[in-house]
Structure formats: structure tokens, C-alpha cells
PDB file of C-alpha atoms in Angstrom:
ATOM      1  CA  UNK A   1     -28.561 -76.503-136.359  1.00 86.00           C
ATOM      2  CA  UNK A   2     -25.076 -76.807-135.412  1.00 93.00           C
ATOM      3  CA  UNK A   3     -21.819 -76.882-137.558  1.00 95.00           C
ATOM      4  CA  UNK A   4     -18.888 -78.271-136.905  1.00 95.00           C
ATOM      5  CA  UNK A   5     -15.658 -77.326-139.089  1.00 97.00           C
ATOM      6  CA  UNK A   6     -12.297 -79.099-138.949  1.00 97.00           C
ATOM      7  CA  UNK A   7      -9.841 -79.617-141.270  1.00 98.00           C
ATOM      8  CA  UNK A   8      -7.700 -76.087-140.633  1.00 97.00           C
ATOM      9  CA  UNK A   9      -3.867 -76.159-139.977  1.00 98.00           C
ATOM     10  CA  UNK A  10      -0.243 -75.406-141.762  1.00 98.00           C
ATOM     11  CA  UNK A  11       0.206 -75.563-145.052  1.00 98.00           C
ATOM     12  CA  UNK A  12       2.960 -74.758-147.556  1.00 98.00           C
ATOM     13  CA  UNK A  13       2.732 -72.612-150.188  1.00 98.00           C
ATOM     14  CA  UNK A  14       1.508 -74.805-153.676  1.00 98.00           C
ATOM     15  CA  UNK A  15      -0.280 -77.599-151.085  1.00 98.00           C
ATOM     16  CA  UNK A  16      -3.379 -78.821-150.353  1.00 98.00           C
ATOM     17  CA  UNK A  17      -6.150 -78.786-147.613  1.00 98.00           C
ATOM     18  CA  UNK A  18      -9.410 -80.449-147.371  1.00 98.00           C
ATOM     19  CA  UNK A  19     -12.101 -79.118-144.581  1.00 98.00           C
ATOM     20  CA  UNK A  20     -14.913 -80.205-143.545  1.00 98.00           C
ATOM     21  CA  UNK A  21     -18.148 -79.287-142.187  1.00 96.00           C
ATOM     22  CA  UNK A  22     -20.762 -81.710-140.363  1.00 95.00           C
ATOM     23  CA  UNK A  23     -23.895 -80.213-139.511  1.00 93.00           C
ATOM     24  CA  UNK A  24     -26.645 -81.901-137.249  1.00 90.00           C
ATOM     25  CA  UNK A  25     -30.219 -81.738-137.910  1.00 73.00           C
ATOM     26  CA  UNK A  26     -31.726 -82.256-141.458  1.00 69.00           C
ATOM     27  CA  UNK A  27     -29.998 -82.395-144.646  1.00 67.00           C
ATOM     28  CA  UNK A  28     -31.950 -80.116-146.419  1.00 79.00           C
ATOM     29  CA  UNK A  29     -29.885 -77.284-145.890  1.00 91.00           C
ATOM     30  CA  UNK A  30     -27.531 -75.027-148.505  1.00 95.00           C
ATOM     31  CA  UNK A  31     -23.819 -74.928-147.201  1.00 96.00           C
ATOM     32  CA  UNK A  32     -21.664 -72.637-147.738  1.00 97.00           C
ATOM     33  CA  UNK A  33     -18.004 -71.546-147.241  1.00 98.00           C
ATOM     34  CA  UNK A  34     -16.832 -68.021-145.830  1.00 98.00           C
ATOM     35  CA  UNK A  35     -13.505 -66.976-145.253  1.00 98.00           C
ATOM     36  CA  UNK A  36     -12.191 -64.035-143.118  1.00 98.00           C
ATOM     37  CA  UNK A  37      -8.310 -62.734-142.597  1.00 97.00           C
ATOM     38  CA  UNK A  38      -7.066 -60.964-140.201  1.00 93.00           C
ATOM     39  CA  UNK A  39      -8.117 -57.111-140.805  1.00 95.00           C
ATOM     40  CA  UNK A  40     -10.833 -57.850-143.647  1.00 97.00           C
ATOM     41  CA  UNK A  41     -13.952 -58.436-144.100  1.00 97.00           C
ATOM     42  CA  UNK A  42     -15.333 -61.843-144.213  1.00 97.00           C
ATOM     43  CA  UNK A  43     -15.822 -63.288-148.136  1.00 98.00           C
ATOM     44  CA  UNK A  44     -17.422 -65.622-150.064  1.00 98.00           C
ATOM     45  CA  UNK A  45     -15.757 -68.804-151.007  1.00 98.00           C
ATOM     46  CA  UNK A  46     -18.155 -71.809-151.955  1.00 98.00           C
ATOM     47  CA  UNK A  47     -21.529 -72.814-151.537  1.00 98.00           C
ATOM     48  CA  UNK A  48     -23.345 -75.794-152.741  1.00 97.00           C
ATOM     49  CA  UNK A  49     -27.308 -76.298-152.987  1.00 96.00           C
ATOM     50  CA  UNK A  50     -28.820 -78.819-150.301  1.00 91.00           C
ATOM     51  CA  UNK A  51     -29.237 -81.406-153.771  1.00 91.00           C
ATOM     52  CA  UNK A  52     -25.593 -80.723-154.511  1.00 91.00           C
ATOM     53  CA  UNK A  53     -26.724 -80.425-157.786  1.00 92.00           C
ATOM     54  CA  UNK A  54     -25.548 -76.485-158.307  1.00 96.00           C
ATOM     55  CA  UNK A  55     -22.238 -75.128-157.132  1.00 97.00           C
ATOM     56  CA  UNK A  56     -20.917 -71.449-156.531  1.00 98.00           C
ATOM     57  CA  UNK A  57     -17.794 -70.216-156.137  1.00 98.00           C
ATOM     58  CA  UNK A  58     -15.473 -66.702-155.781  1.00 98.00           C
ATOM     59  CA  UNK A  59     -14.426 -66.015-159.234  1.00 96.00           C
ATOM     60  CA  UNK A  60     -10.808 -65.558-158.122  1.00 94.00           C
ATOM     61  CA  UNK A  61     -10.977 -69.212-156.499  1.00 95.00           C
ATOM     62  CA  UNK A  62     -12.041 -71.231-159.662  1.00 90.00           C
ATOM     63  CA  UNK A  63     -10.148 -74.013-160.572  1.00 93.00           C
ATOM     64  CA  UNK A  64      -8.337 -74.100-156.896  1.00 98.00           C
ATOM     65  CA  UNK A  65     -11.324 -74.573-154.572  1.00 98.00           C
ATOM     66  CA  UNK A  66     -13.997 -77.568-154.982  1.00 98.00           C
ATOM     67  CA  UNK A  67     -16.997 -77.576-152.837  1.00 98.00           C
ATOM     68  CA  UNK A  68     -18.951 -81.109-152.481  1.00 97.00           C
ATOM     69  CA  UNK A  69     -21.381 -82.966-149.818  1.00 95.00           C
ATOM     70  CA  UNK A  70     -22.146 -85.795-148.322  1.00 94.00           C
ATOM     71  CA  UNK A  71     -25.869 -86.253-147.381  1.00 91.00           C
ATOM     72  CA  UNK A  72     -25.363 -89.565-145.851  1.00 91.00           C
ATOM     73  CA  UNK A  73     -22.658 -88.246-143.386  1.00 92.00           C
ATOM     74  CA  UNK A  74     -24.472 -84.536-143.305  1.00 92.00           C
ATOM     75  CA  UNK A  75     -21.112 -82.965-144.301  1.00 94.00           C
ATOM     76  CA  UNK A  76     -19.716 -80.725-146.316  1.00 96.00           C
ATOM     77  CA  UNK A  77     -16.158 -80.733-147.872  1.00 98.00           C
ATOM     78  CA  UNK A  78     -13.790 -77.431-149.009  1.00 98.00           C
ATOM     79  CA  UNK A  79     -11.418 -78.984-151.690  1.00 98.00           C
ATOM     80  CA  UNK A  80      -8.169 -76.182-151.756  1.00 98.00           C
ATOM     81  CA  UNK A  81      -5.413 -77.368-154.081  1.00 98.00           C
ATOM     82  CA  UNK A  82      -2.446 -74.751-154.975  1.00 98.00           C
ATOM     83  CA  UNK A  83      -3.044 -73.002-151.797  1.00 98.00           C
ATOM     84  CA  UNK A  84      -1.479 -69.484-151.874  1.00 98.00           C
ATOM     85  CA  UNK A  85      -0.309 -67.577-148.879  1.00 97.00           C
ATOM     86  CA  UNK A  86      -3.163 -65.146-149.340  1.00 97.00           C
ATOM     87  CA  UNK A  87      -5.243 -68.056-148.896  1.00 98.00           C
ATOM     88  CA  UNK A  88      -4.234 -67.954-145.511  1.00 98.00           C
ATOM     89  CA  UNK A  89      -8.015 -67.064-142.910  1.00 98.00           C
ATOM     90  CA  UNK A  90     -10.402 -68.448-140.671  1.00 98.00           C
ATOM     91  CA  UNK A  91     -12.988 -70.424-142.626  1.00 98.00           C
ATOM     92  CA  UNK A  92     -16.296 -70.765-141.953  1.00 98.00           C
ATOM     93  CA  UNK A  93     -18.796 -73.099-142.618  1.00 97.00           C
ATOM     94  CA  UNK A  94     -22.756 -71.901-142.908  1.00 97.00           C
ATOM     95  CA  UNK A  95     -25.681 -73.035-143.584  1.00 96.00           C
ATOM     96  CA  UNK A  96     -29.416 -71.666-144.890  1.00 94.00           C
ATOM     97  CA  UNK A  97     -32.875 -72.978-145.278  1.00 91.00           C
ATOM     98  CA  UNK A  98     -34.624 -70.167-147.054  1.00 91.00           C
ATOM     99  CA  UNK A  99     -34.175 -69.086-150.869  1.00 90.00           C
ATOM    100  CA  UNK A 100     -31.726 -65.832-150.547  1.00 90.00           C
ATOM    101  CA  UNK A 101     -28.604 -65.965-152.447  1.00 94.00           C
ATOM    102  CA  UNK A 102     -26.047 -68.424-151.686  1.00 96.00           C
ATOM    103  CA  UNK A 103     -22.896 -65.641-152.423  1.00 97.00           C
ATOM    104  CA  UNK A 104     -24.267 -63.720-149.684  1.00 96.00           C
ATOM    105  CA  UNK A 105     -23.088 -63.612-145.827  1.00 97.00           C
ATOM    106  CA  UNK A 106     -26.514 -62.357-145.269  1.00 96.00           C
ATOM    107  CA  UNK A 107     -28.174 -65.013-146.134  1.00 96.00           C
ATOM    108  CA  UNK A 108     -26.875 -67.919-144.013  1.00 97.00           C
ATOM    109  CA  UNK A 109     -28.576 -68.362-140.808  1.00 93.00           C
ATOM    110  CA  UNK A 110     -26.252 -70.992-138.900  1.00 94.00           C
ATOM    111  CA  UNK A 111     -22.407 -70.883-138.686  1.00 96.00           C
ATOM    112  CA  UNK A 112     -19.934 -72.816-137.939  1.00 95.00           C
ATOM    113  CA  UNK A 113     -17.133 -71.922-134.689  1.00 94.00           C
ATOM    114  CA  UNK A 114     -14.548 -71.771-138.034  1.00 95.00           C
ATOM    115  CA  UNK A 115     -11.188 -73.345-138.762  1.00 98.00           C
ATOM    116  CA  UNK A 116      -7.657 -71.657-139.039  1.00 98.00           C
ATOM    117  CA  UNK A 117      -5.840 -72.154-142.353  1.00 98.00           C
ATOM    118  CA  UNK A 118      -2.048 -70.667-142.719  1.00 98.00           C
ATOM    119  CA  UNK A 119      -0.361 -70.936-146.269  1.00 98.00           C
ATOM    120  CA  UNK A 120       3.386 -70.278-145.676  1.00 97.00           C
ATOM    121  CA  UNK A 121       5.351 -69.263-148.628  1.00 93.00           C
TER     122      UNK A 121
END
């Protein structure tokens, strides 16, 4: 499997930024969203079940971050409204096949090259 991110760039503080994901292979894949700044550890932002039935998300990123798919177009979308400086990281999309939990870096098996997002204040 092979992901593809885009989406990354400039944004101002209080903006938005959509990314995107699209994977090749089958669709029956769970996606998920990773973030890592500079000097930190890479963190859990968003994953969505292959059905895109269930959703997860970082508790601090509720409300600002919406994760959705597109089967059809084997893609996966990163929805980031009121973006804060601290939102600023290399994101990461990844994907899984087996039944591990979808919060955890562990589980993914296939990531994406990831895509540079800087929130200026």
C-alpha cells in the first residue's frame, strides 16, 4: 500500500487547511492521521474506520479537526479549522488492516512520505 499526503503549506493563525491522503490498493483499510513537530514525539490526531462509520480523535483537537473518506476516490481528508500556531508539524497519513487500536502509532502498518503544515501567529 502506498500513501500519498498533500495538502501541507502556510497558514495564518485562526485559518484553515484541508489534507489529504490517497492510498492505492484496497479500500478496506483504517486511516489515520499522525502529527510530529520538530523536537517531539509523533501524536495522534484522527483516525477513521475503513466503513467511515466510527471516528477518533486527540481530545485536545475536538471541535477543530474533522477526519472523513472517500472510498470511491480511496482518500482520506484532515479537516483543520482555527488552526493554532502549535498546530504547526509534519502530518502523516497511515493506514492498518488488522484490529489494534486506531490511537496508536503502533498499530498502523503503511505511512504516508507526510506533509508540512506552518500556523504563523
Amino acid at each position: 500500500v502506498q500513501l500519498q499526503a498533500s495538502g501541507g503549506g502556510w497558514v495564518q493563525a485562526g485559518g484553515s487547511r484541508r489534507l489529504s491522503c490517497t492510498t492505492s490498493g484496497r479500500t478496506f483499510y483504517d486511516l489515520g492521521w499522525f502529527r510530529q513537530a520538530p523536537g517531539k514525539e509523533r501524536e495522534f490526531v484522527a483516525a477513521i474506520k475503513w466503513s467511515g462509520v466510527s471516528k477518533y480523535y486527540a481530545d485536545s483537537l475536538k471541535g477543530r479537526f474533522t477526519i472523513s473518506r472517500d472510498n470511491a476516490k480511496n482518500t482520506v481528508y484532515l479537516q483543520m479549522n482555527s488552526l493554532k500556531p502549535e498546530d504547526t508539524a509534519v502530518y502523516y497519513c497511515a493506514a492498518k488492516s488488522n484490529s489494534l487500536g486506531m490511537i496508536l502509532r503502533s498499530s498502523y502498518d503503511y505511512w504516508g512520505q507526510g506533509t508540512q503544515v506552518t500556523v504563523s501567529s
